[in-house]
Short mmCIF file of C-alpha atoms in Angstrom, two decimals:
data_model
loop_
_atom_site.label_atom_id
_atom_site.label_comp_id
_atom_site.label_asym_id
_atom_site.label_seq_id
_atom_site.Cartn_x
_atom_site.Cartn_y
_atom_site.Cartn_z
CA UNK A 137 23.64 14.67 34.05
CA UNK A 138 23.88 11.83 31.43
CA UNK A 139 21.37 11.90 27.87
CA UNK A 140 18.98 9.34 28.82
CA UNK A 141 18.99 12.11 32.26
CA UNK A 142 17.99 14.73 29.85
CA UNK A 143 16.03 12.79 28.14
CA UNK A 144 13.88 11.69 31.18
CA UNK A 145 13.89 15.20 32.37
CA UNK A 146 12.74 17.40 28.54
CA UNK A 147 9.74 14.51 28.65
CA UNK A 148 8.12 15.50 32.71
CA UNK A 149 8.54 19.36 31.86
CA UNK A 150 6.72 18.88 28.55
CA UNK A 151 4.47 17.36 30.59
CA UNK A 152 3.96 19.18 32.94
CA UNK A 153 3.49 22.39 30.87
CA UNK A 154 0.71 20.38 28.57
CA UNK A 155 -1.00 19.63 32.02
CA UNK A 156 -1.16 22.58 33.38
CA UNK A 157 -2.57 24.05 30.00
CA UNK A 158 -5.50 22.42 30.47
CA UNK A 159 -5.40 23.17 34.40
CA UNK A 160 -5.74 26.26 33.33
CA UNK A 161 -7.94 26.34 31.44
CA UNK A 162 -10.49 23.77 32.91
CA UNK A 163 -11.01 26.76 36.03
CA UNK A 164 -10.79 29.81 33.78
CA UNK A 165 -14.58 31.54 33.52
CA UNK A 166 -16.00 30.80 30.37
CA UNK A 167 -18.24 34.15 29.50
CA UNK A 168 -20.05 33.10 26.38
CA UNK A 169 -23.78 32.56 26.41
CA UNK A 170 -23.29 28.35 24.59
CA UNK A 171 -21.15 27.46 27.33
CA UNK A 172 -22.07 25.20 29.81
CA UNK A 173 -23.74 21.97 30.07
CA UNK A 174 -22.87 19.80 27.41
CA UNK A 175 -20.57 21.64 25.45
CA UNK A 176 -18.05 22.53 27.76
CA UNK A 177 -18.22 18.63 29.26
CA UNK A 178 -17.16 18.46 24.98
CA UNK A 179 -15.17 20.67 24.83
CA UNK A 180 -13.69 19.14 27.83
CA UNK A 181 -13.53 15.86 27.85
CA UNK A 182 -11.90 16.62 24.15
CA UNK A 183 -9.08 18.23 25.34
CA UNK A 184 -7.85 16.59 27.95
CA UNK A 185 -8.00 13.49 24.90
CA UNK A 186 -5.75 15.88 22.96
CA UNK A 187 -3.64 16.53 26.37
CA UNK A 188 -4.06 12.43 27.18
CA UNK A 189 -2.50 11.66 23.65
CA UNK A 190 1.03 13.61 23.67
CA UNK A 191 1.53 12.39 27.49
CA UNK A 192 0.70 9.02 26.69
CA UNK A 193 3.32 9.61 22.94
CA UNK A 194 5.53 11.54 25.28
CA UNK A 195 5.85 9.17 28.08
CA UNK A 196 6.92 6.64 25.34
CA UNK A 197 9.47 7.98 23.71
CA UNK A 198 10.88 3.84 22.17
CA UNK A 199 7.10 4.63 19.64
CA UNK A 200 8.49 7.91 18.29
CA UNK A 201 8.74 6.32 15.26
CA UNK A 202 6.59 4.93 12.07
CA UNK A 203 5.28 2.50 13.59
CA UNK A 204 3.07 3.64 15.79
CA UNK A 205 3.08 7.52 16.30
CA UNK A 206 0.95 7.48 13.31
CA UNK A 207 -1.48 6.12 14.66
CA UNK A 208 -2.10 8.62 17.81
CA UNK A 209 -0.84 11.38 15.64
CA UNK A 210 -3.96 10.68 13.31
CA UNK A 211 -6.56 10.45 16.68
CA UNK A 212 -5.16 13.77 17.13
CA UNK A 213 -5.66 15.09 14.21
CA UNK A 214 -9.03 13.79 13.90
CA UNK A 215 -9.33 15.04 17.37
CA UNK A 216 -9.02 19.01 16.89
CA UNK A 217 -11.06 18.51 13.45
CA UNK A 218 -13.98 17.72 15.45
CA UNK A 219 -13.63 19.89 17.85
CA UNK A 220 -12.94 23.24 16.07
CA UNK A 221 -15.37 21.28 13.46
CA UNK A 222 -17.94 21.53 17.28
CA UNK A 223 -16.87 24.84 18.07
CA UNK A 224 -18.63 26.18 14.92
CA UNK A 225 -22.04 25.53 16.66
CA UNK A 226 -21.50 25.15 20.62
CA UNK A 227 -24.83 23.43 21.62
CA UNK A 228 -26.16 21.87 18.21
CA UNK A 229 -22.84 20.00 17.15
CA UNK A 230 -21.63 18.99 20.81
CA UNK A 231 -25.55 17.78 21.55
CA UNK A 232 -24.79 15.63 18.73
CA UNK A 233 -21.62 14.44 19.33
CA UNK A 234 -22.78 13.20 22.55
CA UNK A 235 -26.15 11.17 20.96
CA UNK A 236 -23.85 10.23 18.27
CA UNK A 237 -22.86 7.82 20.90
CA UNK A 238 -25.57 6.98 23.26
CA UNK A 239 -27.48 5.08 19.87
CA UNK A 240 -23.87 3.42 19.76
CA UNK A 241 -24.51 2.18 23.33
CA UNK A 242 -28.16 0.77 22.56
CA UNK A 243 -26.65 -0.27 19.38
CA UNK A 244 -24.23 -2.57 21.76
CA UNK A 245 -26.87 -3.69 24.51
CA UNK A 246 -28.87 -4.62 21.61
CA UNK A 247 -26.29 -6.88 19.91
CA UNK A 248 -25.03 -8.15 23.61
CA UNK A 249 -29.36 -8.79 24.10
CA UNK A 250 -29.00 -11.39 20.87
CA UNK A 251 -26.51 -13.25 22.42
CA UNK A 252 -27.92 -13.91 25.56
CA UNK A 253 -30.54 -14.86 23.98
CA UNK A 254 -27.97 -17.65 22.70
CA UNK A 255 -26.96 -18.41 26.13
CA UNK A 256 -29.53 -17.12 28.55
CA UNK A 257 -26.96 -17.98 31.58
CA UNK A 258 -24.03 -15.90 30.58
CA UNK A 259 -23.22 -13.46 33.93
CA UNK A 260 -20.69 -12.03 31.76
CA UNK A 261 -22.60 -10.61 29.08
CA UNK A 262 -25.48 -9.11 31.73
CA UNK A 263 -22.24 -7.74 33.28
CA UNK A 264 -22.04 -6.18 29.99
CA UNK A 265 -24.98 -4.96 29.18
CA UNK A 266 -25.90 -3.87 33.01
CA UNK A 267 -22.32 -1.47 32.48
CA UNK A 268 -23.60 0.53 28.91
CA UNK A 269 -27.04 0.89 30.07
CA UNK A 270 -25.79 3.10 33.27
CA UNK A 271 -23.63 5.31 31.31
CA UNK A 272 -26.48 5.72 29.06
CA UNK A 273 -28.73 6.32 32.31
CA UNK A 274 -26.04 9.35 33.31
CA UNK A 275 -26.89 11.30 29.95
CA UNK A 276 -30.68 10.38 29.22
CA UNK A 277 -33.34 7.59 29.65
CA UNK A 278 -32.96 5.16 27.62
CA UNK A 279 -36.75 6.19 24.78
CA UNK A 280 -35.36 9.07 24.19
CA UNK A 281 -31.14 7.54 23.23
CA UNK A 282 -31.91 7.23 19.29
CA UNK A 283 -29.68 5.47 16.73
CA UNK A 284 -27.40 6.70 14.16
CA UNK A 285 -26.77 4.11 11.51
CA UNK A 286 -24.18 7.25 9.58
CA UNK A 287 -21.64 9.26 10.85
CA UNK A 288 -21.23 11.79 13.85
CA UNK A 289 -21.37 14.26 12.85
CA UNK A 290 -23.54 13.52 9.29
CA UNK A 291 -19.73 14.51 7.45
CA UNK A 292 -16.39 13.12 6.62
CA UNK A 293 -13.83 13.86 8.34
CA UNK A 294 -12.68 15.67 4.76
CA UNK A 295 -15.99 17.29 4.31
CA UNK A 296 -16.04 19.09 8.53
CA UNK A 297 -11.83 19.86 7.76
CA UNK A 298 -13.30 22.11 4.17
CA UNK A 299 -15.94 23.38 7.10
CA UNK A 300 -13.42 24.56 9.53
CA UNK A 301 -10.82 26.09 7.00
CA UNK A 302 -8.50 23.78 6.25
CA UNK A 303 -9.18 21.33 4.03
CA UNK A 304 -5.11 20.55 3.19
CA UNK A 305 -4.45 19.55 7.06
CA UNK A 306 -7.25 17.28 6.12
CA UNK A 307 -4.88 16.36 2.80
CA UNK A 308 -1.49 16.57 3.98
CA UNK A 309 -1.42 15.41 7.89
CA UNK A 310 -4.67 13.17 8.56
CA UNK A 311 -5.05 11.55 5.22
CA UNK A 312 -0.74 10.41 5.38
CA UNK A 313 -1.33 9.60 8.75
CA UNK A 314 -4.69 7.44 8.35
CA UNK A 315 -2.44 5.12 5.80
CA UNK A 316 -0.81 3.58 8.70
CA UNK A 317 -3.80 3.58 10.97
CA UNK A 318 -5.69 1.75 8.66
CA UNK A 319 -2.34 -0.96 7.07
CA UNK A 320 -2.70 0.46 4.04
CA UNK A 321 -0.52 -1.47 1.59
CA UNK A 322 1.92 2.10 1.24
CA UNK A 323 2.76 2.17 4.73
CA UNK A 324 2.82 -2.15 5.23
CA UNK A 325 5.14 -2.80 1.93
CA UNK A 326 7.97 0.05 3.34
CA UNK A 327 6.97 -0.57 7.76
CA UNK A 328 6.91 -4.06 7.72
CA UNK A 329 8.08 -5.74 4.10
CA UNK A 330 11.61 -6.96 3.55
CA UNK A 331 12.15 -8.30 -0.13
CA UNK A 332 12.79 -11.83 -0.74
CA UNK A 333 15.91 -11.84 -3.25
CA UNK A 334 14.54 -14.97 -5.07
CA UNK A 335 13.54 -14.81 -8.72
CA UNK A 336 11.63 -17.54 -8.64
CA UNK A 337 9.63 -16.60 -6.38
CA UNK A 338 8.82 -12.87 -8.04
CA UNK A 339 10.68 -11.03 -5.65
CA UNK A 340 7.83 -11.23 -3.20
CA UNK A 341 7.73 -9.56 0.10
CA UNK A 342 8.37 -11.21 3.64
CA UNK A 343 7.30 -10.03 7.00
CA UNK A 344 9.21 -7.95 8.28
CA UNK A 345 9.56 -4.94 11.14
CA UNK A 346 11.65 -2.51 10.20
CA UNK A 347 13.55 -0.66 12.42
CA UNK A 348 12.05 2.50 11.95
CA UNK A 349 14.75 4.99 12.86
CA UNK A 350 13.58 7.22 16.24
CA UNK A 351 12.56 10.72 15.88
CA UNK A 352 11.84 13.59 18.61
CA UNK A 353 9.49 15.09 15.15
CA UNK A 354 6.69 12.89 16.08
CA UNK A 355 6.62 14.49 19.07
CA UNK A 356 7.06 17.82 17.79
CA UNK A 357 4.29 17.01 16.09
CA UNK A 358 1.82 15.80 18.55
CA UNK A 359 2.48 19.02 20.82
CA UNK A 360 1.83 21.41 17.38
CA UNK A 361 -2.38 19.27 17.54
CA UNK A 362 -2.77 19.99 21.59
CA UNK A 363 -1.86 23.25 21.13
CA UNK A 364 -4.14 24.32 17.71
CA UNK A 365 -6.73 22.76 20.05
CA UNK A 366 -6.01 25.25 22.50
CA UNK A 367 -5.44 28.61 20.78
CA UNK A 368 -8.81 27.01 19.33
CA UNK A 369 -10.32 26.51 22.78
CA UNK A 370 -8.78 30.02 24.32
CA UNK A 371 -10.11 32.07 20.24
CA UNK A 372 -13.92 31.17 21.52
CA UNK A 373 -14.42 31.46 24.93
CA UNK A 374 -11.82 34.56 24.38
CA UNK A 375 -10.10 33.11 27.69
CA UNK A 376 -6.59 35.08 27.58
CA UNK A 377 -3.11 33.99 29.55
CA UNK A 378 -2.58 30.52 29.65
CA UNK A 379 0.51 29.10 29.88
CA UNK A 380 3.46 28.27 26.94
CA UNK A 381 1.10 26.46 24.89
CA UNK A 382 3.24 22.50 24.22
CA UNK A 383 5.11 23.59 21.08
CA UNK A 384 6.33 26.50 22.02
CA UNK A 385 7.80 24.56 24.82
CA UNK A 386 9.03 21.68 22.57
CA UNK A 387 10.92 23.72 20.76
CA UNK A 388 12.18 26.20 24.12
CA UNK A 389 13.84 23.14 25.45
CA UNK A 390 14.29 20.46 22.72
CA UNK A 391 17.68 21.94 23.22
CA UNK A 392 17.68 20.15 26.55
CA UNK A 393 17.17 16.94 25.28
CA UNK A 394 19.56 16.53 22.54
CA UNK A 395 21.56 19.83 21.92
CA UNK A 396 20.89 22.98 20.50
CA UNK A 397 18.54 22.30 16.99
CA UNK A 398 20.34 24.72 14.16
CA UNK A 399 17.71 27.97 12.68
CA UNK A 400 17.57 25.42 9.24
CA UNK A 401 16.49 22.27 11.50
CA UNK A 402 14.11 23.66 13.02
CA UNK A 403 12.50 24.76 9.83
CA UNK A 404 12.72 22.13 8.04
CA UNK A 405 10.67 20.06 10.88
CA UNK A 406 7.85 22.55 11.20
CA UNK A 407 7.83 23.15 6.91
CA UNK A 408 4.02 21.57 7.41
CA UNK A 409 1.69 21.68 4.00
CA UNK A 410 -1.45 20.68 6.34
CA UNK A 411 -1.40 22.67 9.93
CA UNK A 412 -0.75 26.06 9.65
CA UNK A 413 0.78 27.71 12.26
CA UNK A 414 -0.97 30.61 13.15
CA UNK B 104 -20.42 20.67 -11.38
CA UNK B 105 -18.10 18.82 -11.32
CA UNK B 106 -14.36 19.74 -9.59
CA UNK B 107 -10.91 20.98 -12.16
CA UNK B 108 -8.98 18.78 -11.64
CA UNK B 109 -4.50 19.75 -12.92
CA UNK B 110 -1.45 17.54 -13.18
CA UNK B 111 -1.76 13.69 -13.17
CA UNK B 112 -5.80 13.60 -12.81
CA UNK B 113 -6.04 16.67 -15.47
CA UNK B 114 -7.42 13.52 -17.97
CA UNK B 115 -9.20 11.19 -15.97
CA UNK B 116 -12.73 10.31 -15.53
CA UNK B 117 -15.14 10.14 -12.47
CA UNK B 118 -16.14 5.94 -12.58
CA UNK B 119 -18.37 5.35 -9.01
CA UNK B 120 -15.45 5.95 -7.05
CA UNK B 121 -12.55 5.06 -9.17
CA UNK B 122 -10.97 7.92 -11.49
CA UNK B 123 -10.30 6.36 -14.74
CA UNK B 124 -6.97 7.62 -17.36
CA UNK B 125 -8.54 7.27 -20.55
CA UNK B 126 -6.64 4.36 -21.22
CA UNK B 127 -8.92 2.46 -19.20
CA UNK B 128 -12.46 4.93 -20.06
CA UNK B 129 -11.68 4.79 -24.24
CA UNK B 130 -9.52 2.61 -25.35
CA UNK B 131 -10.57 -0.20 -22.97
CA UNK B 132 -7.13 -2.21 -22.84
CA UNK B 133 -6.40 -5.38 -21.79
CA UNK B 134 -3.93 -5.32 -19.52
CA UNK B 135 -1.71 -8.45 -20.14
CA UNK B 136 1.70 -9.22 -17.12
CA UNK B 137 4.90 -9.43 -18.53
CA UNK B 138 6.11 -11.90 -14.84
CA UNK B 139 2.93 -12.93 -13.96
CA UNK B 140 2.34 -14.24 -17.60
CA UNK B 141 4.50 -13.55 -21.11
CA UNK B 142 8.08 -14.74 -18.95
CA UNK B 143 6.71 -18.37 -17.99
CA UNK B 144 5.98 -18.82 -21.38
CA UNK B 145 8.77 -17.76 -23.16
CA UNK B 146 10.57 -19.55 -20.61
CA UNK B 147 11.69 -22.16 -22.35
CA UNK B 148 12.50 -19.89 -25.23
CA UNK B 149 14.94 -17.90 -22.23
CA UNK B 150 16.28 -21.47 -21.21
CA UNK B 151 17.09 -21.93 -25.08
CA UNK B 152 19.96 -18.95 -25.33
CA UNK B 153 21.05 -19.45 -22.14
CA UNK B 154 22.53 -22.45 -23.09
CA UNK B 155 23.17 -22.73 -26.30
CA UNK B 156 22.78 -18.76 -27.02
CA UNK B 157 21.50 -15.77 -28.63
CA UNK B 158 22.22 -17.41 -32.21
CA UNK B 159 21.68 -21.26 -31.92
CA UNK B 160 18.92 -20.33 -29.82
CA UNK B 161 17.39 -18.93 -31.75
CA UNK B 162 17.74 -21.37 -34.13
CA UNK B 163 16.69 -23.61 -32.21
CA UNK B 164 13.30 -21.97 -31.65
CA UNK B 165 12.63 -21.17 -35.44
CA UNK B 166 13.10 -25.61 -35.14
CA UNK B 167 10.71 -25.75 -32.89
CA UNK B 168 8.05 -23.49 -33.68
CA UNK B 169 8.28 -25.05 -37.33
CA UNK B 170 7.29 -28.68 -35.28
CA UNK B 171 4.66 -27.10 -34.04
CA UNK B 172 3.47 -26.31 -37.95
CA UNK B 173 3.66 -29.92 -38.66
CA UNK B 174 1.24 -30.58 -35.63
CA UNK B 175 -1.32 -27.80 -37.00
CA UNK B 176 -0.11 -26.32 -34.15
CA UNK B 177 0.46 -21.95 -34.66
CA UNK B 178 4.40 -21.44 -34.35
CA UNK B 179 4.87 -20.54 -30.93
CA UNK B 180 7.42 -21.85 -28.90
CA UNK B 181 4.74 -20.78 -26.14
CA UNK B 182 4.79 -22.98 -22.44
CA UNK B 183 0.92 -23.46 -22.57
CA UNK B 184 1.71 -24.41 -26.32
CA UNK B 185 3.35 -27.55 -25.43
CA UNK B 186 1.18 -28.09 -22.31
CA UNK B 187 -1.70 -28.57 -24.61
CA UNK B 188 0.20 -31.02 -26.30
CA UNK B 189 -1.23 -35.14 -26.86
CA UNK B 190 1.16 -37.32 -25.95
CA UNK B 191 1.81 -38.22 -29.52
CA UNK B 192 2.03 -34.75 -30.99
CA UNK B 193 4.61 -34.32 -28.48
CA UNK B 194 6.55 -38.23 -30.01
CA UNK B 195 5.77 -36.27 -32.92
CA UNK B 196 7.79 -32.81 -32.39
CA UNK B 197 10.04 -34.61 -30.97
CA UNK B 198 10.93 -36.56 -34.78
CA UNK B 199 10.35 -33.04 -36.31
CA UNK B 200 13.62 -32.21 -34.11
CA UNK B 201 15.49 -34.41 -35.13
CA UNK B 202 19.13 -33.05 -34.57
CA UNK B 203 18.04 -30.51 -32.69
CA UNK B 204 15.96 -33.28 -30.43
CA UNK B 205 19.36 -33.17 -27.44
CA UNK B 206 19.30 -29.47 -27.46
CA UNK B 207 16.72 -28.58 -26.40
CA UNK B 208 15.85 -31.29 -24.27
CA UNK B 209 19.01 -30.23 -21.88
CA UNK B 210 17.62 -26.95 -22.02
CA UNK B 211 14.65 -27.85 -20.75
CA UNK B 212 15.87 -29.59 -17.83
CA UNK B 213 15.53 -26.75 -15.65
CA UNK B 214 11.65 -25.93 -16.31
CA UNK B 215 10.77 -29.44 -15.99
CA UNK B 216 12.80 -30.20 -13.06
CA UNK B 217 9.32 -28.12 -11.50
CA UNK B 218 7.29 -28.86 -13.55
CA UNK B 219 7.71 -32.37 -14.16
CA UNK B 220 3.51 -33.72 -16.04
CA UNK B 221 4.34 -31.74 -18.55
CA UNK B 222 3.69 -32.97 -21.52
CA UNK B 223 7.14 -32.30 -22.88
CA UNK B 224 8.85 -34.38 -20.52
CA UNK B 225 8.20 -36.93 -23.50
CA UNK B 226 10.50 -34.92 -25.33
CA UNK B 227 12.46 -37.18 -23.52
CA UNK B 228 14.50 -36.37 -20.34
CA UNK B 229 18.03 -36.67 -19.50
CA UNK B 230 19.47 -37.69 -16.08
CA UNK B 231 18.75 -33.71 -13.85
CA UNK B 232 20.92 -32.85 -11.00
CA UNK B 233 17.16 -31.29 -9.50
CA UNK B 234 20.01 -28.63 -6.90
CA UNK B 235 21.80 -27.96 -10.65
CA UNK B 236 18.32 -27.31 -12.95
CA UNK B 237 17.22 -25.16 -10.23
CA UNK B 238 19.46 -22.77 -9.72
CA UNK B 239 19.77 -22.07 -13.48
CA UNK B 240 15.92 -21.47 -13.57
CA UNK B 241 16.83 -19.02 -11.39
CA UNK B 242 18.94 -18.04 -12.99
CA UNK B 243 17.63 -17.68 -16.28
CA UNK B 244 13.67 -16.30 -14.60
CA UNK B 245 16.28 -13.36 -13.11
CA UNK B 246 17.64 -12.65 -16.75
CA UNK B 247 13.89 -12.75 -18.13
CA UNK B 248 12.50 -10.43 -14.71
CA UNK B 249 13.09 -7.17 -15.91
CA UNK B 250 10.47 -6.53 -20.03
CA UNK B 251 13.69 -4.41 -21.22
CA UNK B 252 16.83 -6.57 -20.70
CA UNK B 253 18.64 -8.05 -23.39
CA UNK B 254 17.15 -11.56 -22.51
CA UNK B 255 13.84 -10.60 -22.08
CA UNK B 256 13.83 -8.78 -25.43
CA UNK B 257 16.60 -12.33 -26.92
CA UNK B 258 13.59 -14.22 -26.17
CA UNK B 259 10.92 -12.72 -27.41
CA UNK B 260 12.80 -12.00 -30.67
CA UNK B 261 13.19 -15.92 -30.67
CA UNK B 262 9.32 -15.97 -30.97
CA UNK B 263 9.78 -13.32 -33.59
CA UNK B 264 11.55 -14.77 -35.22
CA UNK B 265 10.26 -18.03 -35.28
CA UNK B 266 6.86 -16.38 -36.38
CA UNK B 267 8.20 -14.40 -39.20
CA UNK B 268 9.93 -17.75 -40.37
CA UNK B 269 7.47 -19.29 -40.35
CA UNK B 270 5.04 -17.30 -42.52
CA UNK B 271 2.80 -16.53 -39.30
CA UNK B 272 3.24 -13.54 -39.48
CA UNK B 273 1.66 -10.13 -40.77
CA UNK B 274 3.05 -6.94 -41.95
CA UNK B 275 2.61 -4.14 -44.21
CA UNK B 276 5.23 -3.40 -46.92
CA UNK B 277 5.74 0.92 -45.31
CA UNK B 278 6.30 -0.27 -42.44
CA UNK B 279 9.77 -0.67 -41.14
CA UNK B 280 10.56 -4.16 -39.80
CA UNK B 281 12.43 -4.31 -36.59
CA UNK B 282 16.45 -5.74 -36.36
CA UNK B 283 16.17 -7.96 -34.76
CA UNK B 284 19.38 -8.97 -34.51
CA UNK B 285 20.50 -4.55 -32.82
CA UNK B 286 19.14 -5.73 -29.99
CA UNK B 287 22.67 -8.23 -28.61
CA UNK B 288 24.87 -6.20 -31.49
CA UNK B 289 24.38 -2.80 -30.27
CA UNK B 290 21.81 -2.86 -27.47
CA UNK B 291 21.68 0.59 -26.81
CA UNK B 292 21.67 2.45 -30.45
CA UNK B 293 17.52 2.90 -32.04
CA UNK B 294 17.56 0.14 -33.60
CA UNK B 295 17.60 -2.74 -30.53
CA UNK B 296 15.25 0.18 -29.19
CA UNK B 297 12.52 -0.35 -32.14
CA UNK B 298 13.81 -3.70 -32.02
CA UNK B 299 12.99 -4.20 -28.31
CA UNK B 300 9.66 -1.80 -29.00
CA UNK B 301 8.14 -4.85 -31.78
CA UNK B 302 9.17 -7.26 -30.31
CA UNK B 303 7.88 -6.40 -27.13
CA UNK B 304 3.84 -5.57 -27.91
CA UNK B 305 3.87 -8.78 -30.37
CA UNK B 306 4.33 -11.01 -27.42
CA UNK B 307 2.09 -9.24 -25.18
CA UNK B 308 -0.52 -9.98 -28.02
CA UNK B 309 0.37 -13.39 -28.28
CA UNK B 310 0.15 -14.18 -25.08
CA UNK B 311 -3.24 -11.49 -24.65
CA UNK B 312 -5.32 -13.06 -27.54
CA UNK B 313 -4.44 -16.91 -26.44
CA UNK B 314 -4.84 -16.28 -23.01
CA UNK B 315 -8.39 -14.61 -24.74
CA UNK B 316 -8.90 -18.25 -26.88
CA UNK B 317 -7.17 -20.83 -24.58
CA UNK B 318 -7.27 -19.82 -21.37
CA UNK B 319 -4.56 -21.91 -19.33
CA UNK B 320 -3.09 -22.92 -16.31
CA UNK B 321 1.28 -23.48 -17.00
CA UNK B 322 1.89 -19.99 -16.44
CA UNK B 323 0.57 -19.58 -13.03
CA UNK B 324 1.23 -22.93 -12.35
CA UNK B 325 5.56 -22.56 -13.30
CA UNK B 326 5.56 -19.80 -10.71
CA UNK B 327 3.73 -22.10 -7.81
CA UNK B 328 5.43 -24.68 -9.03
CA UNK B 329 8.92 -22.48 -8.74
CA UNK B 330 8.03 -20.47 -5.75
CA UNK B 331 7.41 -24.98 -3.41
CA UNK B 332 10.76 -25.24 -5.50
CA UNK B 333 12.51 -23.09 -3.57
CA UNK B 334 13.16 -21.31 -0.73
CA UNK B 335 13.41 -17.54 0.34
CA UNK B 336 15.96 -15.67 0.29
CA UNK B 337 16.19 -12.88 2.52
CA UNK B 338 19.00 -10.25 3.24
CA UNK B 339 20.87 -10.81 6.14
#
């Protein structure tokens, strides 16, 4: 097989592993009394989100760089913190998680209604309102939907990370990737500028698309984050016998795409201040 | 209870949403930028040194200082000091410079090529090759850019020298007077380090104090004109 075929093969079997893990957990009966209705919907949805994000990243190796991969990885970290935090009080927090989204949808309808007042004949706005009303009605009656103008959990992501006992995950994984997500200077300066060498211009920066190297480490990170969520699910639901975790699968098969990985390289890749591998 | 911070934030205090060092909370230091404010102010001194050498450059800065005193200005040959002069004052400066005038004119050419409305134009303009002027200005700015470099400290030393020789520098008898020559003759030595520190502090105080008392647009206008006059230079 050519190098590219080997990479395609690795990506395919990695995706299969992630999907198998997701399907296994969906099929297994969970015996915990809190596991029903909204709780299962939320947990399944968030697991589906983690699986989707790592699969989408795997499918686009050209995005395994510092420009785009952090957008996905930060979202996966956020998703995992949310997931673990909900698991600490599933019934209350899953309901709050859904309720917040319904409130946001209701607020959107209010904004659209204001716009419709200005342009009463705009059918597109009417259609958007209908879609949102239907989505809310799928969950509950509009009058029972309250709008929460704060954060959905009532806590910052940092506080949530503290409460799940993993503040380092916030400090050393979530925060660094946030610089890319929020277009902070620490990221923009490194990835999107090049220095003008003219002293008369005060060596200002010009726009650039820095040629960031492609690095499978980004996929490894996402394999690790989806594994963390799978593991948290298994711990809370007592589901056992699941397929190999994506993170372990990654290490067992990555050499098929990129050749043998030395112990030193693996140790270096696994060094992470912010995400314990347990 | 406040969380105890160690390391780099150990001595910081929380002010609203910001953690500030004691430099900002206790001393009320006022920031002055070498690049944005001091460099444009000393650009003429840098050009004098570039064109005529450090020794002659210092002589000319002293002559300019004397000329400024003659029109009741402080003896600081700064861009904004000349920028505040009337046409008549500039004519008087030209008279005071006497035989030094042509050397100042030559050195000032690159500066006046970008700031053609600056009062120094009143000293009289020589025929200007704009491309060459821009090249010389660019080289001068490049040399002055690093505040610790010999050219930058030499230009600030000229400022110090003009103040000292014109009787406007106040110094205690038991304070070690900086050896300005060491900046050039022995830049790695202790005397040079001491002198660099002294001239930089002096320039910061002078420019900062002037900003407080007589705010000026000349430094920012200088940079804007430099930007407009030249193209970006990016490594291919």
